[in-house]
Amino acid sequence: MVKVNEHYARVGNNYLFSEVARRVREYKATRVGGRNVISLGIGDVTREIAPAVIAAIQEATLEMASPETMRGYPPEAGYDFLVNAILEHDFRARGVTLDADEIFISDGAKSDTGNIGDILGTDNLVAITDPAYPVYVDTNLMAGRQIELLPCLPENDFCPPFPARPADVIYLCCPNNPTGTTLSREQLKSWVDYAIEHRSLILFDAAYEAFVSGTDVPRSIYELEGAKRVAIEFRSFSKTAGFTGLRCAYTIVPRELVVAASTGETVSLNAMWRRHQSTKFNGTAYIIQRGAAAVYTPEGQRQTREIISYYMQNARIIKEGLERAGMTVHGGIHAPYLWVKTPAVLSSWEFFDLLLNEVQVVGTPGSGFGKAGEGFFRFTAFGKRAEVVEAVERVGSLF
Ligand SMILES: *Cc1c(COP(=O)(O)O)cnc(C)c1O
């Protein structure tokens, strides 16, 4: 008789965004002919994909039309042309040396941050920041692991406190979704030192590294001494270059990352992840990897940087506008997210309803990202400029 994975009962319904959509639908149905609703809620890009990427995808598509140049299954860990471009531009140029066999090209950081648990025991104690990208908590609940939440609040500068019990696995996301805040070099170094001391593993989500400006905030955990011994890093072309619909990401598993198994033998996480990917994954499409490689050409760099600076200009408009209205705004400097304290003593959902009903602006209730998100609200900078400007004016008119 079939048995289900009963741990799935521990995860709630995918409530947050469906509840947002339900309330917006209900509002629209009852206010026919009312003002348009502007959304600063979505965590998805809205700008077009860079022309250099589109050209590379078109060219690669045509290669598939001829028997001399067509490609079948791609190498499981990615084509050399993409891996080498990543090594050169994302790491060597910034003083980090990695080898080609430490990079694993994939179809998304969501699946990689979720699937990495396959190579880790279910008896690990997992520390996760609160609030957080929901994948971390949900996938660990599904696997039956114990979780300790690390509240990130203005009081601790959104830097997670060390867990009460030594954690075996630690998720860090910097720049952070949903708070839009970052960890300084010293703060991140203290986590690397913690992991070395406790022989823990850091799962570092750097999906928003391309939004970092200046050199104070590390773009890779490997910029810190010792990190190759304790950290796996996840990156994605989704927010960097608008690949949310194209799907391409990569994960770095350094060869130095070895773990003592219960037998006393040392086990290489790099070898285990390679085994995982070659068993459960059949590679990212050639056409899409060609598109990703084009991000690293001079035109690709110029075009994708222009799009990121457009989003970051939106972030500045939201931050300055809301602060002018007297609100307390966190994040938005190195990330396309703004984390706003709800005014008065409104809960996250009460503030959601107020904005929707009074000024027809939609954002995301902070409580949907974890208990420590209660009393906060997330705005994203991925909107169209005119709508962003109008939404900020509308919210400001409430105060
Ligand atoms: C968007 C996002 C990702 C990227 O996921 P993909 O599957 O590569 O699109 C990863 N982590 C966080 C925190 C994100 O917000």
Coordinates of C-alpha atoms and ligand atoms in Angstrom, one line a residue:
M1 CA 0.0 0.0 0.0
V2 CA 1.3 3.4 -1.0
K3 CA 2.5 5.7 1.8
V4 CA 2.9 9.4 1.3
N5 CA 5.7 11.6 2.7
E6 CA 3.8 12.7 5.7
H7 CA 6.2 15.6 6.3
Y8 CA 4.3 17.4 3.5
A9 CA 1.5 18.0 6.0
R10 CA 3.9 20.3 7.9
V11 CA 4.0 22.9 5.0
G12 CA 1.0 25.2 4.7
N13 CA -0.8 25.9 1.5
N14 CA 0.9 28.2 -0.9
Y15 CA -1.1 30.9 0.7
L16 CA 0.7 34.2 0.4
F17 CA 0.5 35.1 -3.3
S18 CA -2.8 33.4 -3.9
E19 CA -4.3 35.3 -1.0
V20 CA -2.9 38.6 -2.4
A21 CA -4.4 37.7 -5.8
R22 CA -7.7 36.7 -4.3
R23 CA -8.1 40.0 -2.4
V24 CA -7.2 42.0 -5.5
R25 CA -9.7 40.1 -7.6
E26 CA -12.4 40.6 -5.0
Y27 CA -11.6 44.3 -4.8
K28 CA -11.8 44.7 -8.6
A29 CA -15.1 42.8 -8.7
T30 CA -16.8 45.1 -6.2
R31 CA -15.4 48.4 -7.5
V32 CA -16.3 48.3 -11.2
G33 CA -15.1 51.5 -13.0
G34 CA -12.8 52.4 -10.1
R35 CA -9.2 53.5 -10.4
N36 CA -6.6 51.1 -11.8
V37 CA -4.7 48.9 -9.3
I38 CA -0.9 49.3 -9.4
S39 CA 1.2 46.3 -8.2
L40 CA 4.5 46.8 -6.5
G41 CA 4.2 43.3 -5.2
I42 CA 5.6 40.9 -7.8
G43 CA 9.1 39.4 -7.4
D44 CA 9.5 39.1 -11.2
V45 CA 11.3 41.2 -13.7
T46 CA 9.3 43.3 -16.1
R47 CA 11.9 44.8 -18.5
E48 CA 12.7 43.1 -21.8
I49 CA 15.6 40.8 -22.2
A50 CA 18.9 42.4 -23.4
P51 CA 19.2 42.4 -27.2
A52 CA 22.7 40.7 -27.0
V53 CA 21.0 37.8 -25.2
I54 CA 18.2 37.6 -27.7
A55 CA 20.6 37.6 -30.6
A56 CA 22.6 34.7 -29.1
I57 CA 19.5 32.7 -28.5
Q58 CA 18.3 33.2 -32.1
E59 CA 21.7 32.2 -33.4
A60 CA 21.8 29.1 -31.2
T61 CA 18.3 28.2 -32.2
L62 CA 19.3 28.2 -35.9
E63 CA 22.3 25.9 -35.1
M64 CA 19.7 23.4 -34.0
A65 CA 18.1 23.5 -37.5
S66 CA 21.1 21.8 -39.2
P67 CA 22.5 18.3 -38.6
E68 CA 26.1 19.6 -38.6
T69 CA 25.5 22.0 -35.7
M70 CA 22.6 20.6 -33.8
R71 CA 23.1 19.6 -30.1
G72 CA 21.5 16.9 -28.1
Y73 CA 21.8 16.4 -24.4
P74 CA 24.0 19.0 -22.8
P75 CA 26.8 18.2 -20.4
E76 CA 25.0 17.8 -17.0
A77 CA 27.1 20.5 -15.3
G78 CA 27.0 22.9 -18.2
Y79 CA 28.9 23.8 -21.4
D80 CA 32.5 25.0 -21.0
F81 CA 31.8 28.2 -22.9
L82 CA 29.4 29.3 -20.1
V83 CA 31.4 27.9 -17.2
N84 CA 34.6 29.7 -18.4
A85 CA 32.7 33.0 -18.9
I86 CA 31.4 32.7 -15.3
L87 CA 34.8 31.9 -13.9
E88 CA 36.4 34.8 -15.7
H89 CA 33.8 37.6 -15.2
D90 CA 32.0 36.7 -11.9
F91 CA 35.1 35.5 -10.0
R92 CA 38.6 35.9 -11.4
A93 CA 38.0 39.5 -12.2
R94 CA 37.0 40.0 -8.6
G95 CA 39.9 38.1 -7.1
V96 CA 38.2 34.8 -6.4
T97 CA 39.8 31.7 -8.0
L98 CA 37.5 28.7 -8.7
D99 CA 37.9 25.7 -11.0
A100 CA 35.5 24.7 -13.8
D101 CA 34.5 21.5 -12.0
E102 CA 33.3 23.5 -9.0
I103 CA 30.5 25.2 -11.1
F104 CA 27.2 23.5 -11.8
I105 CA 25.0 25.1 -14.4
S106 CA 21.3 24.5 -13.7
D107 CA 17.8 25.7 -14.6
G108 CA 17.2 27.7 -11.5
A109 CA 18.3 28.7 -8.1
K110 CA 14.9 27.8 -6.7
S111 CA 15.3 24.2 -7.6
D112 CA 19.0 24.1 -6.5
T113 CA 18.4 25.7 -3.1
G114 CA 15.5 23.2 -2.7
N115 CA 17.3 20.1 -4.1
I116 CA 20.6 20.6 -2.2
G117 CA 18.9 18.9 0.8
D118 CA 19.0 15.6 -1.1
I119 CA 22.7 15.3 -0.3
L120 CA 22.3 16.3 3.4
G121 CA 21.0 14.1 6.2
T122 CA 17.6 14.6 7.7
D123 CA 19.0 14.8 11.2
N124 CA 20.7 18.1 10.6
L125 CA 19.5 21.1 12.6
V126 CA 18.9 23.8 10.1
A127 CA 19.1 27.6 10.9
I128 CA 17.0 29.8 8.6
T129 CA 16.7 33.6 8.7
D130 CA 13.2 35.0 9.5
P131 CA 11.8 36.4 7.3
A132 CA 13.1 34.4 4.3
Y133 CA 12.5 33.2 0.8
P134 CA 9.9 30.5 1.5
V135 CA 11.8 27.7 -0.3
Y136 CA 14.3 27.3 2.5
V137 CA 11.7 26.6 5.2
D138 CA 9.3 24.6 3.1
T139 CA 11.8 22.2 1.6
N140 CA 13.3 21.4 5.0
L141 CA 9.9 20.8 6.5
M142 CA 9.2 18.4 3.6
A143 CA 12.4 16.5 4.4
G144 CA 11.4 16.3 8.1
R145 CA 14.3 18.4 9.4
Q146 CA 14.3 20.5 12.5
I147 CA 14.5 24.2 11.9
E148 CA 15.6 27.1 14.1
L149 CA 14.5 30.5 12.9
L150 CA 16.9 33.5 13.3
P151 CA 14.8 36.7 13.5
C152 CA 16.2 39.5 11.4
L153 CA 14.9 42.9 12.6
P154 CA 15.9 46.6 12.6
E155 CA 17.2 46.0 16.2
N156 CA 19.9 43.6 14.9
D157 CA 20.5 45.5 11.6
F158 CA 18.8 42.5 9.8
C159 CA 21.9 40.5 10.6
P160 CA 20.8 37.0 11.9
P161 CA 21.8 36.3 15.5
F162 CA 23.7 33.0 16.1
P163 CA 21.4 30.1 16.9
A164 CA 20.8 29.0 20.5
R165 CA 21.9 25.4 19.6
P166 CA 24.8 24.9 17.2
A167 CA 23.3 24.7 13.7
D168 CA 24.5 22.1 11.2
V169 CA 23.2 23.9 8.1
I170 CA 22.7 27.7 7.8
Y171 CA 20.8 29.5 5.0
L172 CA 21.9 33.1 4.3
C173 CA 20.6 35.2 1.5
C174 CA 22.5 38.5 0.6
P175 CA 21.3 40.8 -0.7
N176 CA 18.2 39.6 1.0
N177 CA 14.7 38.8 -0.3
P178 CA 12.4 40.0 1.2
T179 CA 14.1 42.7 3.4
G180 CA 16.4 44.1 0.7
T181 CA 19.1 44.4 3.3
T182 CA 22.7 43.2 3.1
L183 CA 25.4 41.7 5.3
S184 CA 28.6 43.6 5.7
R185 CA 32.0 41.9 5.1
E186 CA 32.5 41.6 8.9
Q187 CA 29.0 40.2 9.5
L188 CA 29.4 37.6 6.8
K189 CA 32.9 36.8 8.0
S190 CA 31.5 36.1 11.5
W191 CA 29.2 33.5 10.0
V192 CA 32.0 31.9 8.1
D193 CA 34.0 31.7 11.3
Y194 CA 31.0 30.3 13.1
A195 CA 30.6 27.6 10.4
I196 CA 34.3 26.7 10.6
E197 CA 34.1 26.4 14.4
H198 CA 30.9 24.3 14.4
R199 CA 31.7 22.4 11.3
S200 CA 28.5 23.6 9.8
L201 CA 27.5 24.2 6.1
I202 CA 26.4 27.6 4.9
L203 CA 24.0 27.7 2.0
F204 CA 24.6 31.2 0.5
D205 CA 21.9 32.5 -1.8
A206 CA 23.5 35.3 -4.0
A207 CA 20.6 35.6 -6.5
Y208 CA 20.7 39.4 -6.1
E209 CA 24.5 39.9 -6.2
A210 CA 24.3 41.9 -9.5
F211 CA 22.3 44.6 -7.6
V212 CA 25.3 45.3 -5.2
S213 CA 27.1 48.5 -5.9
G214 CA 30.5 49.5 -4.5
T215 CA 32.8 47.2 -2.6
D216 CA 31.5 47.2 1.0
V217 CA 29.0 44.4 0.5
P218 CA 30.5 41.1 -0.6
R219 CA 29.0 39.7 -3.9
S220 CA 30.3 36.2 -3.2
I221 CA 30.8 34.5 0.1
Y222 CA 34.2 33.2 -1.4
E223 CA 35.5 36.8 -1.1
L224 CA 35.9 35.8 2.6
E225 CA 38.8 33.8 4.0
G226 CA 37.9 30.2 4.7
A227 CA 34.5 30.2 3.0
K228 CA 35.4 27.5 0.4
R229 CA 35.7 25.1 3.3
V230 CA 32.2 25.8 4.6
A231 CA 29.9 27.3 1.9
I232 CA 27.9 26.4 -1.2
E233 CA 26.8 29.5 -3.2
F234 CA 23.7 29.8 -5.4
R235 CA 23.5 32.3 -8.3
S236 CA 20.9 32.9 -11.0
F237 CA 20.5 34.7 -14.3
S238 CA 16.9 35.3 -13.3
K239 CA 17.2 38.8 -11.6
T240 CA 20.7 39.5 -13.1
A241 CA 19.6 39.3 -16.7
G242 CA 15.8 38.8 -16.8
F243 CA 16.0 35.0 -17.1
T244 CA 13.0 34.2 -14.9
G245 CA 11.2 32.8 -18.0
L246 CA 14.3 31.5 -19.8
R247 CA 15.7 29.5 -16.8
C248 CA 19.4 29.5 -16.1
A249 CA 21.4 29.5 -12.8
Y250 CA 24.5 28.0 -11.3
T251 CA 25.7 26.6 -8.0
I252 CA 29.2 26.5 -6.7
V253 CA 30.3 23.6 -4.7
P254 CA 34.0 24.0 -3.8
R255 CA 36.2 20.8 -3.8
E256 CA 37.5 21.9 -0.4
L257 CA 34.0 21.3 1.0
V258 CA 34.4 17.9 2.7
V259 CA 32.3 16.5 5.5
A260 CA 33.0 13.7 7.9
A261 CA 30.5 10.8 7.3
S262 CA 29.3 8.6 10.2
T263 CA 31.7 5.9 9.0
G264 CA 34.6 8.3 9.7
E265 CA 35.4 8.7 6.0
T266 CA 35.5 12.1 4.5
V267 CA 32.9 12.8 1.8
S268 CA 33.2 15.5 -0.9
L269 CA 30.0 17.5 -1.3
N270 CA 31.2 18.4 -4.8
A271 CA 31.3 14.7 -5.8
M272 CA 27.9 14.1 -4.2
W273 CA 26.3 17.1 -5.9
R274 CA 27.8 15.9 -9.3
R275 CA 26.3 12.5 -8.6
H276 CA 23.0 14.1 -7.7
Q277 CA 22.8 16.2 -10.8
S278 CA 23.9 13.4 -13.2
T279 CA 21.1 11.2 -11.7
K280 CA 18.3 13.7 -11.4
F281 CA 19.0 16.4 -13.9
N282 CA 19.7 16.3 -17.6
G283 CA 21.3 19.8 -18.2
T284 CA 20.1 23.3 -19.1
A285 CA 19.2 23.8 -22.8
Y286 CA 22.1 24.7 -25.1
I287 CA 20.1 27.6 -26.5
I288 CA 19.6 29.1 -23.1
Q289 CA 23.2 28.6 -22.0
R290 CA 24.2 30.5 -25.2
G291 CA 21.9 33.3 -24.1
A292 CA 23.4 33.3 -20.6
A293 CA 27.0 33.4 -22.0
A294 CA 26.0 36.5 -24.0
V295 CA 25.4 38.3 -20.7
Y296 CA 29.2 38.4 -20.3
T297 CA 29.9 40.1 -23.7
P298 CA 30.6 43.8 -23.6
E299 CA 27.2 44.6 -25.1
G300 CA 25.5 42.1 -22.8
Q301 CA 27.2 43.7 -19.8
R302 CA 26.2 47.2 -20.8
Q303 CA 22.6 46.2 -21.6
T304 CA 22.0 44.2 -18.4
R305 CA 23.6 46.9 -16.3
E306 CA 21.3 49.5 -17.8
I307 CA 18.3 47.4 -16.9
I308 CA 19.5 46.8 -13.3
S309 CA 20.1 50.5 -12.9
Y310 CA 16.5 51.2 -14.1
Y311 CA 15.2 48.9 -11.4
M312 CA 17.5 50.5 -8.8
Q313 CA 16.3 54.0 -9.9
N314 CA 12.8 52.7 -9.2
A315 CA 14.0 51.6 -5.7
R316 CA 15.4 55.1 -5.0
I317 CA 12.1 56.7 -6.1
I318 CA 10.1 54.4 -3.8
K319 CA 12.5 54.8 -0.8
E320 CA 12.7 58.5 -1.1
G321 CA 9.0 59.0 -1.7
L322 CA 7.9 56.8 1.2
E323 CA 10.5 58.4 3.6
R324 CA 9.2 61.8 2.6
A325 CA 5.8 60.6 3.6
G326 CA 7.2 59.7 7.0
M327 CA 7.6 56.0 6.6
T328 CA 10.5 53.9 7.8
V329 CA 12.1 52.1 4.9
H330 CA 14.8 49.4 5.0
G331 CA 16.7 47.9 2.1
G332 CA 16.5 49.1 -1.5
I333 CA 20.2 50.2 -1.7
H334 CA 21.7 47.0 -3.0
A335 CA 18.5 45.1 -3.8
P336 CA 15.3 45.6 -5.7
Y337 CA 13.2 45.2 -2.5
L338 CA 12.1 47.7 0.1
W339 CA 11.0 46.6 3.5
V340 CA 8.7 49.1 5.1
K341 CA 7.5 49.3 8.7
T342 CA 3.7 49.4 8.7
P343 CA 2.4 52.7 10.1
A344 CA 0.7 52.9 13.5
V345 CA 0.2 49.4 14.8
L346 CA -1.3 48.0 11.6
S347 CA -0.5 44.3 10.9
S348 CA 1.0 43.4 7.5
W349 CA -2.4 42.3 6.2
E350 CA -4.3 45.3 7.6
F351 CA -1.8 47.6 5.8
F352 CA -2.3 45.6 2.7
D353 CA -6.1 46.1 2.9
L354 CA -5.7 49.8 3.6
L355 CA -3.4 50.3 0.5
L356 CA -5.7 48.3 -1.7
N357 CA -8.9 49.9 -0.6
E358 CA -7.8 53.5 -0.2
V359 CA -5.2 54.1 -2.8
Q360 CA -5.3 50.9 -5.0
V361 CA -1.6 50.0 -4.5
V362 CA -0.6 46.3 -4.0
G363 CA 2.5 45.1 -2.2
T364 CA 3.3 41.9 -0.2
P365 CA 2.5 41.5 3.5
G366 CA 5.8 40.9 5.3
S367 CA 4.2 38.3 7.6
G368 CA 3.9 36.0 4.6
F369 CA 7.7 35.6 4.7
G370 CA 7.8 34.5 8.3
K371 CA 6.7 35.5 11.8
A372 CA 9.4 38.2 12.1
G373 CA 8.0 39.8 9.0
E374 CA 4.8 40.8 10.9
G375 CA 4.4 44.5 11.0
F376 CA 6.4 44.9 7.8
F377 CA 5.5 45.2 4.1
R378 CA 7.5 44.5 1.0
F379 CA 7.5 46.7 -2.1
T380 CA 9.5 45.6 -5.2
A381 CA 11.3 47.9 -7.7
F382 CA 10.5 45.7 -10.7
G383 CA 7.6 47.9 -11.9
K384 CA 7.3 50.3 -14.8
R385 CA 8.6 53.8 -14.0
A386 CA 5.4 55.7 -14.5
E387 CA 3.5 53.2 -12.3
V388 CA 6.2 53.3 -9.6
V389 CA 6.0 57.1 -9.5
E390 CA 2.2 57.1 -9.3
A391 CA 2.1 54.4 -6.7
V392 CA 4.5 56.3 -4.5
E393 CA 2.4 59.5 -4.8
R394 CA -0.8 57.5 -4.0
V395 CA 0.8 55.9 -0.9
G396 CA 2.2 59.3 0.2
S397 CA -1.3 60.9 -0.1
L398 CA -2.4 58.7 2.8
F399 CA -0.2 60.5 5.3
Ligands
LIG1 C1 14.3 35.0 -7.5 C2 15.1 34.3 -6.4 C3 15.9 33.2 -6.8 C4 16.1 32.8 -8.2 O1 15.4 31.7 -8.5 P1 15.4 31.1 -10.0 O2 14.8 29.7 -9.8 O3 16.8 31.0 -10.5 O4 14.5 31.9 -10.9 C5 16.7 32.6 -5.8 N1 16.7 33.0 -4.5 C6 15.9 34.0 -4.2 C7 16.0 34.5 -2.8 C8 15.1 34.7 -5.1 O5 14.4 35.7 -4.7

